[in-house]
Tab-separated table of C-alpha atoms in Angstrom:
chain	number	residue	atom	x	y	z
A	1	MET	CA	159.478	77.953	52.610
A	2	GLN	CA	160.402	74.896	54.607
A	3	LEU	CA	157.810	73.253	56.836
A	4	TYR	CA	159.146	74.721	60.097
A	5	GLU	CA	159.064	78.216	58.559
A	6	LEU	CA	155.447	77.741	57.440
A	7	LEU	CA	154.482	76.590	60.940
A	8	ASN	CA	156.043	79.703	62.471
A	9	GLU	CA	154.179	81.913	59.986
A	10	LEU	CA	150.954	80.167	60.990
A	11	LEU	CA	151.727	80.767	64.673
A	12	GLU	CA	152.005	84.502	63.991
A	13	LEU	CA	148.433	84.528	62.640
A	14	ILE	CA	146.909	82.859	65.726
A	15	ASN	CA	145.583	84.769	68.758
A	16	ILE	CA	144.794	82.904	71.974
A	17	HIS	CA	142.080	84.358	74.232
A	18	HIS	CA	141.916	83.943	77.995
A	19	ASN	CA	139.233	86.213	79.459
A	20	ASN	CA	135.462	85.984	79.254
A	21	LYS	CA	135.076	89.053	77.055
A	22	ASP	CA	137.410	87.571	74.470
A	23	ILE	CA	135.576	84.238	74.653
A	24	LEU	CA	132.236	85.926	73.974
A	25	ASN	CA	133.637	87.706	70.927
A	26	SER	CA	135.429	84.639	69.572
A	27	HIS	CA	133.936	81.945	67.396
A	28	ASN	CA	136.881	79.545	67.051
A	29	LYS	CA	137.359	76.813	69.623
A	30	VAL	CA	139.563	73.728	69.710
A	31	ILE	CA	140.010	70.990	72.275
A	32	VAL	CA	143.556	69.761	72.868
A	33	ASP	CA	145.236	67.317	75.211
A	34	LYS	CA	147.451	69.585	77.340
A	35	ASN	CA	149.540	67.972	80.074
A	36	GLY	CA	147.218	64.991	80.134
A	37	GLN	CA	144.108	67.189	80.449
A	38	ILE	CA	141.462	67.842	77.808
A	39	THR	CA	141.373	71.634	77.539
A	40	ASN	CA	139.119	74.074	75.694
A	41	ILE	CA	141.175	76.797	74.002
A	42	ILE	CA	139.590	79.827	72.374
A	43	PHE	CA	141.417	81.420	69.436
A	44	THR	CA	141.032	83.706	66.444
A	45	ILE	CA	142.910	84.001	63.139
A	46	ASN	CA	144.244	87.358	61.955
A	47	ASN	CA	144.016	86.587	58.234
A	48	ASP	CA	141.878	83.583	57.264
A	49	GLN	CA	142.935	83.660	53.609
A	50	GLN	CA	146.649	83.771	54.405
A	51	PHE	CA	146.209	81.114	57.096
A	52	GLY	CA	144.475	78.811	54.618
A	53	GLN	CA	147.227	79.354	52.049
A	54	TYR	CA	149.955	78.442	54.552
A	55	ILE	CA	147.984	75.353	55.663
A	56	ASP	CA	147.698	74.210	52.026
A	57	GLU	CA	151.449	74.680	51.522
A	58	ALA	CA	152.179	72.691	54.685
A	59	LEU	CA	149.861	69.899	53.520
A	60	THR	CA	151.679	69.785	50.176
A	61	LEU	CA	154.984	69.264	51.989
A	62	LEU	CA	153.416	66.497	54.102
A	63	GLN	CA	151.635	64.834	51.177
A	64	LYS	CA	154.042	61.909	50.699
A	65	LYS	CA	154.805	61.346	54.367
A	66	THR	CA	151.485	59.890	55.597
A	67	TYR	CA	148.403	58.083	54.291
A	68	LEU	CA	146.037	60.220	56.397
A	69	SER	CA	143.400	62.366	54.690
A	70	LYS	CA	143.721	66.112	54.131
A	71	GLU	CA	141.046	66.758	56.788
A	72	THR	CA	142.866	64.656	59.383
A	73	LYS	CA	146.229	66.282	58.699
A	74	THR	CA	144.652	69.757	58.885
A	75	ASP	CA	143.027	68.901	62.200
A	76	PHE	CA	146.330	67.602	63.583
A	77	ILE	CA	148.302	70.683	62.460
A	78	LEU	CA	145.730	73.043	63.972
A	79	ARG	CA	145.857	71.296	67.346
A	80	VAL	CA	149.646	71.260	67.610
A	81	LEU	CA	149.799	74.891	66.506
A	82	ILE	CA	147.325	75.969	69.194
A	83	LEU	CA	149.239	74.011	71.809
A	84	SER	CA	152.565	75.559	70.702
A	85	LYS	CA	151.002	79.024	70.786
A	86	THR	CA	149.757	78.594	74.355
A	87	GLU	CA	153.242	77.476	75.436
A	88	ASN	CA	155.049	80.209	73.430
A	89	ASN	CA	157.047	77.627	71.475
A	90	ASN	CA	158.388	78.236	67.982
A	91	TYR	CA	159.332	75.581	65.444
A	92	THR	CA	162.852	74.521	64.491
A	93	ILE	CA	164.103	71.945	62.032
A	94	ASP	CA	164.521	69.407	64.856
A	95	ASN	CA	161.160	69.743	66.628
A	96	THR	CA	159.387	69.845	63.242
A	97	LYS	CA	160.891	66.432	62.470
A	98	HIS	CA	159.362	65.225	65.745
A	99	LEU	CA	155.974	66.678	64.740
A	100	VAL	CA	156.097	64.881	61.389
A	101	GLN	CA	156.956	61.610	63.142
A	102	GLN	CA	153.955	62.105	65.454
A	103	LEU	CA	151.738	62.572	62.419
A	104	ILE	CA	153.129	59.458	60.728
A	105	GLU	CA	152.489	57.396	63.866
A	106	LEU	CA	148.985	58.763	64.375
A	107	GLU	CA	146.593	55.825	64.524
A	108	ILE	CA	142.880	55.557	64.017
A	109	GLU	CA	141.120	54.301	67.128
A	110	THR	CA	137.904	52.313	67.110
A	111	THR	CA	135.020	52.667	69.548
A	112	GLN	CA	132.231	50.062	69.592
A	113	VAL	CA	128.731	51.506	69.920
A	114	VAL	CA	125.938	49.075	70.778
A	115	THR	CA	122.184	49.663	70.967
A	116	ASN	CA	118.901	48.035	69.953
A	117	ILE	CA	117.479	47.713	66.459
A	118	ILE	CA	113.991	46.866	65.244
A	119	GLY	CA	112.448	46.411	61.827
A	120	ILE	CA	114.697	43.553	60.726
A	121	ALA	CA	114.468	39.800	61.167
A	122	LEU	CA	117.125	37.115	61.498
A	123	ALA	CA	116.823	33.329	61.341
A	124	ASP	CA	116.276	31.833	64.814
A	125	ASN	CA	119.691	30.156	64.952
A	126	GLN	CA	121.581	32.968	63.208
A	127	GLU	CA	124.999	33.935	64.536
A	128	PRO	CA	125.909	37.664	64.489
A	129	ILE	CA	126.271	39.027	60.942
A	130	GLN	CA	129.178	41.356	60.150
A	131	LEU	CA	128.469	44.005	57.501
A	132	GLY	CA	131.646	46.049	57.153
A	133	CYS	CA	131.987	48.137	60.322
A	134	PHE	CA	128.460	47.132	61.392
A	135	GLU	CA	127.185	44.038	63.180
A	136	ILE	CA	123.678	42.792	63.986
A	137	GLY	CA	122.679	39.807	66.043
A	138	TYR	CA	120.543	38.497	68.879
A	139	ASN	CA	120.945	39.892	72.390
A	140	ARG	CA	121.905	36.412	73.579
A	141	ASP	CA	125.206	36.766	71.710
A	142	ILE	CA	126.178	40.020	73.400
A	143	LYS	CA	124.451	39.789	76.799
A	144	ASN	CA	127.421	38.219	78.565
A	145	LYS	CA	129.769	40.916	77.263
A	146	THR	CA	127.598	43.772	78.549
A	147	SER	CA	126.033	42.352	81.731
A	148	GLN	CA	128.920	43.455	83.982
A	149	ILE	CA	128.960	47.059	82.766
A	150	LYS	CA	127.308	49.220	85.430
A	151	SER	CA	126.328	52.053	83.071
A	152	ILE	CA	124.054	49.744	81.044
A	153	PRO	CA	120.595	49.064	82.558
A	154	LYS	CA	120.368	45.408	83.573
A	155	ASP	CA	117.362	44.729	81.361
A	156	PHE	CA	118.685	46.489	78.233
A	157	PHE	CA	119.989	43.334	76.524
A	158	GLN	CA	118.172	40.759	78.668
A	159	ASN	CA	115.499	39.779	76.157
A	160	GLU	CA	117.444	37.209	74.128
A	161	ASN	CA	114.921	37.230	71.278
A	162	LEU	CA	115.463	40.922	70.489
A	163	LEU	CA	118.230	42.194	68.233
A	164	TYR	CA	121.201	44.450	68.827
A	165	PHE	CA	123.066	46.779	66.465
A	166	LYS	CA	126.797	47.441	66.801
A	167	ALA	CA	128.889	49.976	64.897
A	168	ASN	CA	132.643	50.495	64.979
A	169	ILE	CA	133.088	54.268	65.070
A	170	PHE	CA	136.479	55.389	63.768
A	171	HIS	CA	138.234	58.452	65.161
A	172	LEU	CA	141.714	59.775	65.840
A	173	ASP	CA	143.059	59.780	69.362
A	174	LEU	CA	143.866	63.509	69.140
A	175	GLN	CA	140.416	64.473	67.982
A	176	ASP	CA	137.917	65.679	70.513
A	177	HIS	CA	134.706	63.734	71.029
A	178	LYS	CA	132.301	66.656	71.228
A	179	GLY	CA	130.631	65.467	68.014
A	180	SER	CA	130.467	61.803	69.036
A	181	GLN	CA	126.673	61.778	69.361
A	182	GLU	CA	126.282	63.258	65.881
A	183	LYS	CA	128.787	60.755	64.502
A	184	ILE	CA	126.933	57.819	66.069
A	185	LEU	CA	123.677	59.112	64.590
A	186	LEU	CA	125.349	59.440	61.177
A	187	TYR	CA	126.669	55.867	61.272
A	188	SER	CA	123.236	54.570	62.322
A	189	LEU	CA	121.461	56.452	59.545
A	190	ASP	CA	124.065	55.373	57.008
A	191	PHE	CA	123.525	51.735	57.993
A	192	ILE	CA	119.786	52.115	57.335
A	193	ARG	CA	120.419	53.975	54.078
A	194	LEU	CA	122.761	51.279	52.758
A	195	LEU	CA	120.371	48.562	53.897
A	196	LEU	CA	117.458	50.149	52.008
A	197	PHE	CA	119.602	50.774	48.934
A	198	ILE	CA	120.981	47.245	48.784
A	199	SER	CA	117.565	45.683	49.394
A	200	GLY	CA	116.117	47.712	46.507
A	201	ASP	CA	113.189	48.790	48.702
A	202	PHE	CA	112.100	51.673	46.473
A	203	ASN	CA	108.552	51.532	47.861
A	204	PHE	CA	109.801	51.936	51.461
A	205	GLN	CA	107.879	48.935	52.756
A	206	TYR	CA	110.453	48.342	55.518
A	207	LYS	CA	110.921	50.513	58.593
A	208	VAL	CA	114.276	49.910	60.274
A	209	GLN	CA	114.827	51.872	63.465
A	210	ILE	CA	117.954	52.049	65.630
A	211	ASN	CA	117.859	53.010	69.319
A	212	SER	CA	114.120	53.625	69.492
A	213	ALA	CA	111.168	52.310	71.456
A	214	SER	CA	108.437	53.989	69.419
A	215	TYR	CA	107.471	50.911	67.405
A	216	HIS	CA	105.718	47.659	68.255
A	217	GLU	CA	106.563	44.355	66.622
A	218	PHE	CA	103.942	41.724	65.863
A	219	GLY	CA	105.394	38.765	64.000
A	220	ASN	CA	106.557	40.031	60.637
A	221	LEU	CA	104.840	43.424	61.002
A	222	ILE	CA	105.914	46.727	62.538
A	223	ILE	CA	103.035	48.878	63.837
A	224	THR	CA	103.875	52.569	64.118
A	225	ASP	CA	101.719	54.956	66.129
A	226	LEU	CA	101.610	58.175	64.156
A	227	GLN	CA	100.962	61.550	65.757
A	228	THR	CA	97.551	62.089	67.344
A	229	TYR	CA	95.920	65.493	66.800
A	230	TYR	CA	93.190	67.093	68.957
A	231	TYR	CA	90.817	69.702	67.498
A	232	PHE	CA	89.157	72.632	69.346
A	233	THR	CA	87.201	75.765	68.556
A	234	LEU	CA	88.704	79.130	69.521
A	235	ASP	CA	86.889	78.930	72.878
A	236	TRP	CA	88.290	75.415	73.474
A	237	GLN	CA	85.192	73.389	72.687
A	238	SER	CA	86.299	69.921	71.644
A	239	LEU	CA	85.824	69.022	67.985
A	240	GLY	CA	87.342	65.555	68.272
A	241	MET	CA	90.671	63.945	67.440
A	242	SER	CA	92.474	62.142	64.661
A	243	GLY	CA	95.273	59.633	64.577
A	244	ALA	CA	96.586	56.799	62.498
A	245	LYS	CA	98.751	53.739	62.506
A	246	LYS	CA	101.202	52.691	59.825
A	247	THR	CA	102.081	49.075	59.105
A	248	THR	CA	105.397	48.090	57.550
A	249	TYR	CA	107.273	44.812	57.201
A	250	LYS	CA	110.450	43.495	58.743
A	251	LEU	CA	113.443	43.282	56.449
A	252	HIS	CA	114.649	39.671	56.488
A	253	ILE	CA	118.428	39.924	56.513
A	254	ASN	CA	119.033	36.229	55.776
A	255	ASP	CA	116.899	36.453	52.639
A	256	MET	CA	118.737	39.589	51.569
A	257	VAL	CA	122.296	38.279	52.000
A	258	SER	CA	121.449	35.008	50.228
A	259	SER	CA	119.776	36.723	47.250
A	260	ASP	CA	121.303	36.987	43.790
A	261	TYR	CA	121.349	40.793	43.817
A	262	TYR	CA	123.246	40.982	47.125
A	263	ALA	CA	126.409	39.674	45.464
A	264	SER	CA	126.428	42.845	43.334
A	265	PHE	CA	126.319	45.188	46.309
A	266	HIS	CA	127.897	43.488	49.333
A	267	LYS	CA	131.183	45.300	48.646
A	268	LEU	CA	129.470	48.545	49.718
A	269	TRP	CA	129.857	47.612	53.401
A	270	GLU	CA	133.632	47.293	52.996
A	271	LEU	CA	133.848	50.529	50.998
A	272	TYR	CA	131.825	52.419	53.598
A	273	GLU	CA	134.216	51.212	56.285
A	274	LYS	CA	137.222	52.415	54.274
A	275	LYS	CA	135.584	55.764	53.567
A	276	SER	CA	134.823	56.198	57.284
A	277	GLN	CA	138.493	55.586	58.089
A	278	ASN	CA	139.656	58.143	55.488
A	279	SER	CA	141.638	55.304	53.952
A	280	THR	CA	143.793	55.906	50.886
A	281	LEU	CA	142.851	52.394	49.754
A	282	ILE	CA	139.513	53.646	48.418
A	283	THR	CA	139.397	55.292	44.980
A	284	ASP	CA	137.548	58.420	43.919
A	285	ILE	CA	134.996	56.326	42.022
A	286	GLU	CA	134.452	54.050	45.036
A	287	LYS	CA	133.877	57.073	47.291
A	288	ARG	CA	131.339	58.364	44.790
A	289	VAL	CA	129.598	54.979	44.705
A	290	VAL	CA	129.243	54.977	48.503
A	291	SER	CA	127.956	58.574	48.581
A	292	ALA	CA	125.430	57.899	45.817
A	293	SER	CA	124.195	54.708	47.521
A	294	LEU	CA	123.652	56.596	50.789
A	295	ALA	CA	121.783	59.361	48.956
A	296	ILE	CA	119.448	56.850	47.258
A	297	GLY	CA	118.887	55.219	50.650
A	298	GLU	CA	117.874	58.624	52.032
A	299	SER	CA	115.640	59.211	49.010
A	300	ILE	CA	113.872	55.946	49.849
A	301	ARG	CA	113.552	56.950	53.531
A	302	SER	CA	112.083	60.360	52.666
A	303	GLU	CA	108.317	60.164	52.914
A	304	GLU	CA	107.973	63.628	51.365
A	305	LYS	CA	108.376	63.468	47.579
A	306	ARG	CA	110.147	66.831	47.437
A	307	ASN	CA	112.952	65.591	49.698
A	308	ALA	CA	113.103	62.247	47.889
A	309	LEU	CA	113.592	64.065	44.571
A	310	ILE	CA	116.362	66.240	45.998
A	311	TYR	CA	118.251	63.227	47.386
A	312	THR	CA	117.936	61.387	44.083
A	313	CYS	CA	119.556	64.383	42.363
A	314	ILE	CA	122.260	64.415	45.052
A	315	ALA	CA	122.934	60.758	44.233
A	316	LEU	CA	123.301	61.531	40.527
A	317	GLU	CA	125.715	64.376	41.167
A	318	ALA	CA	127.671	62.460	43.799
A	319	LEU	CA	128.203	59.720	41.240
A	320	PHE	CA	128.801	61.667	38.032
A	321	SER	CA	129.448	65.389	38.612
A	322	TYR	CA	132.682	66.526	36.961
A	323	ASP	CA	134.020	70.024	36.342
A	324	GLU	CA	136.210	69.717	33.278
A	325	GLY	CA	137.492	73.279	33.664
A	326	GLN	CA	136.405	74.204	30.146
A	327	LEU	CA	134.823	77.507	29.135
A	328	PHE	CA	131.946	75.922	27.252
A	329	GLN	CA	130.509	72.864	28.973
A	330	LYS	CA	127.284	70.938	28.675
A	331	SER	CA	124.716	71.552	31.408
A	332	ILE	CA	125.114	69.343	34.461
A	333	GLY	CA	121.836	67.574	33.696
A	334	GLU	CA	122.943	66.774	30.157
A	335	LYS	CA	126.385	65.510	31.201
A	336	ILE	CA	124.999	63.333	33.976
A	337	SER	CA	122.181	61.901	31.844
A	338	ASN	CA	124.665	60.987	29.089
A	339	CYS	CA	126.969	59.322	31.598
A	340	LEU	CA	124.130	57.358	33.202
A	341	ALA	CA	122.803	56.285	29.796
A	342	PHE	CA	126.249	55.082	28.711
A	343	ILE	CA	126.678	52.858	31.780
A	344	VAL	CA	123.121	51.521	32.093
A	345	GLY	CA	121.721	51.547	28.556
A	346	THR	CA	122.041	48.391	26.476
A	347	ASN	CA	120.749	49.799	23.170
A	348	LYS	CA	120.019	53.103	21.449
A	349	GLU	CA	116.354	53.312	22.460
A	350	GLY	CA	117.142	52.376	26.048
A	351	ARG	CA	119.804	55.084	26.303
A	352	LYS	CA	117.433	57.684	24.844
A	353	GLY	CA	114.821	56.717	27.441
A	354	ILE	CA	117.320	57.045	30.300
A	355	ILE	CA	118.419	60.489	29.071
A	356	LYS	CA	114.774	61.573	28.839
A	357	HIS	CA	113.949	60.376	32.384
A	358	THR	CA	117.075	61.986	33.854
A	359	LYS	CA	116.413	65.358	32.218
A	360	GLU	CA	112.848	65.253	33.558
A	361	ILE	CA	114.270	64.755	37.043
A	362	TYR	CA	116.467	67.835	36.667
A	363	SER	CA	113.591	69.888	35.273
A	364	ALA	CA	111.498	68.900	38.296
A	365	ARG	CA	114.329	69.814	40.679
A	366	SER	CA	114.798	73.163	38.960
A	367	ALA	CA	111.089	73.896	39.386
A	368	LEU	CA	111.247	73.090	43.106
A	369	VAL	CA	114.349	75.219	43.619
A	370	HIS	CA	112.614	78.187	41.998
A	371	GLY	CA	109.492	77.795	44.119
A	372	SER	CA	107.113	76.231	41.611
A	373	GLN	CA	105.704	72.762	41.120
A	374	PRO	CA	107.039	70.314	38.483
A	375	SER	CA	105.032	70.430	35.264
A	376	LYS	CA	104.487	66.659	35.391
A	377	SER	CA	104.419	63.903	37.965
A	378	ILE	CA	107.828	62.306	38.489
A	379	ASP	CA	108.209	58.598	39.214
A	380	LEU	CA	111.452	58.250	41.150
A	381	TYR	CA	111.311	54.447	41.003
A	382	TRP	CA	112.830	54.349	37.513
A	383	ILE	CA	115.631	56.813	38.049
A	384	ASN	CA	116.567	55.272	41.417
A	385	ASP	CA	116.677	51.876	39.751
A	386	PHE	CA	118.877	53.270	36.943
A	387	ILE	CA	121.312	54.671	39.533
A	388	ARG	CA	121.310	51.356	41.397
A	389	THR	CA	122.100	49.534	38.146
A	390	ALA	CA	124.907	52.011	37.362
A	391	ILE	CA	126.447	51.409	40.780
A	392	SER	CA	126.269	47.656	40.222
A	393	GLU	CA	128.019	48.087	36.867
A	394	LEU	CA	130.783	50.248	38.339
A	395	LEU	CA	131.363	47.718	41.118
A	396	ASN	CA	131.235	44.541	39.033
A	397	ASN	CA	131.683	45.091	35.280
A	398	LYS	CA	135.253	44.333	34.143
A	399	LYS	CA	134.979	47.293	31.773
A	400	TYR	CA	135.339	49.618	34.774
A	401	LYS	CA	137.808	47.673	36.946
A	402	ASP	CA	140.710	50.056	36.147
A	403	ILE	CA	138.617	53.220	36.453
A	404	ARG	CA	139.726	55.025	39.623
A	405	THR	CA	138.728	58.654	39.000
A	406	ILE	CA	135.772	60.460	37.469
A	407	LYS	CA	138.084	61.881	34.780
A	408	GLN	CA	139.027	58.364	33.693
A	409	LEU	CA	135.336	57.471	33.469
A	410	TYR	CA	134.542	60.489	31.287
A	411	ASP	CA	137.607	59.762	29.120
A	412	LEU	CA	136.348	56.203	28.604
A	413	ILE	CA	132.901	57.476	27.596
A	414	THR	CA	134.383	60.032	25.194
A	415	ASP	CA	136.735	57.491	23.599
A	416	THR	CA	133.905	54.994	23.156
A	417	GLN	CA	131.583	57.600	21.623
A	418	LEU	CA	134.296	58.808	19.220
A	419	SER	CA	135.021	55.262	18.085
A	420	TYR	CA	131.526	54.794	16.594
């Protein structure tokens, strides 16, 4: 079928609902720009499987016409379909050409989000530092830009010695903003995750917090008031209380960016920005590197060892998981441990040690998933450091500069092993 025919088939599978009863029974909702107004439209699909098949066929026809990601193109098609359905319009060859041109011209918009940040330190005379789509600096450098905005409290950026955090949030102008708060939170958490990963803070001695007033800064220290608990008998006789404070250190950004190890990882900020924009200029391997770095950052942030272990395994699989489509395949733990050992190990004994540590991680995860405790204590420091080293190798070693997909990486490993 041609594209306009596929679009008409998709229209036939869509039902638009207008009354309250229909709305209550419907679970699909989309927001479209209709006649200059943002409008909520409730709809259902007659045949989800058929609808998905037609969408995939339409995406195949559009594949070479635009750089936008599959998710973005799907979102765009859904919105124009819903709008056409509400206006009882069908597709022709001519108006489909116009739709394709709209998609080609679709641009990513950028919104700046600014708030406070604590837990980091900058040199006294430091100008704002740009880290990909993120920026940090002193309030003095942004106060004049925000002082005339009525929605911002006058004292929010007035203290010139405090720091601000700015993120460029990427979105499409046709997308609704109902998830903007979640997206801002994601960007903020990802900034912290990348910061912890790049710094190599496996002991979580730094506590970076964005948009929070629950911490107190004293010089180089951050004092956190943990939860206070009050104890009573069943007839409400007081038994006392307990509470605690936690002390962590500020992460000195100037020291980090001037360190030797930073040169190995600074590219992550640029790659994160590209990944956030759904850019086609980022390879499969680079996407995996970003995802694995974020997962290790979350493993570091997780104060509960169970969660830290799970995120470390997520990092391993984000980096190395590969379904070869073969009937008989090695277990995922074995494949990933071999891949990690190949990249990180420098000799036979070192590679054997890496494989051993990685398999222990997967055994521990398997125990947790099945409701039991790991048979031995797991030190995540080593495996997190191995993953960090692997990411550094993939980003910087000339051996991997032409590796763009996970299949190419596995082919390289196989060829090297067979050449022994």
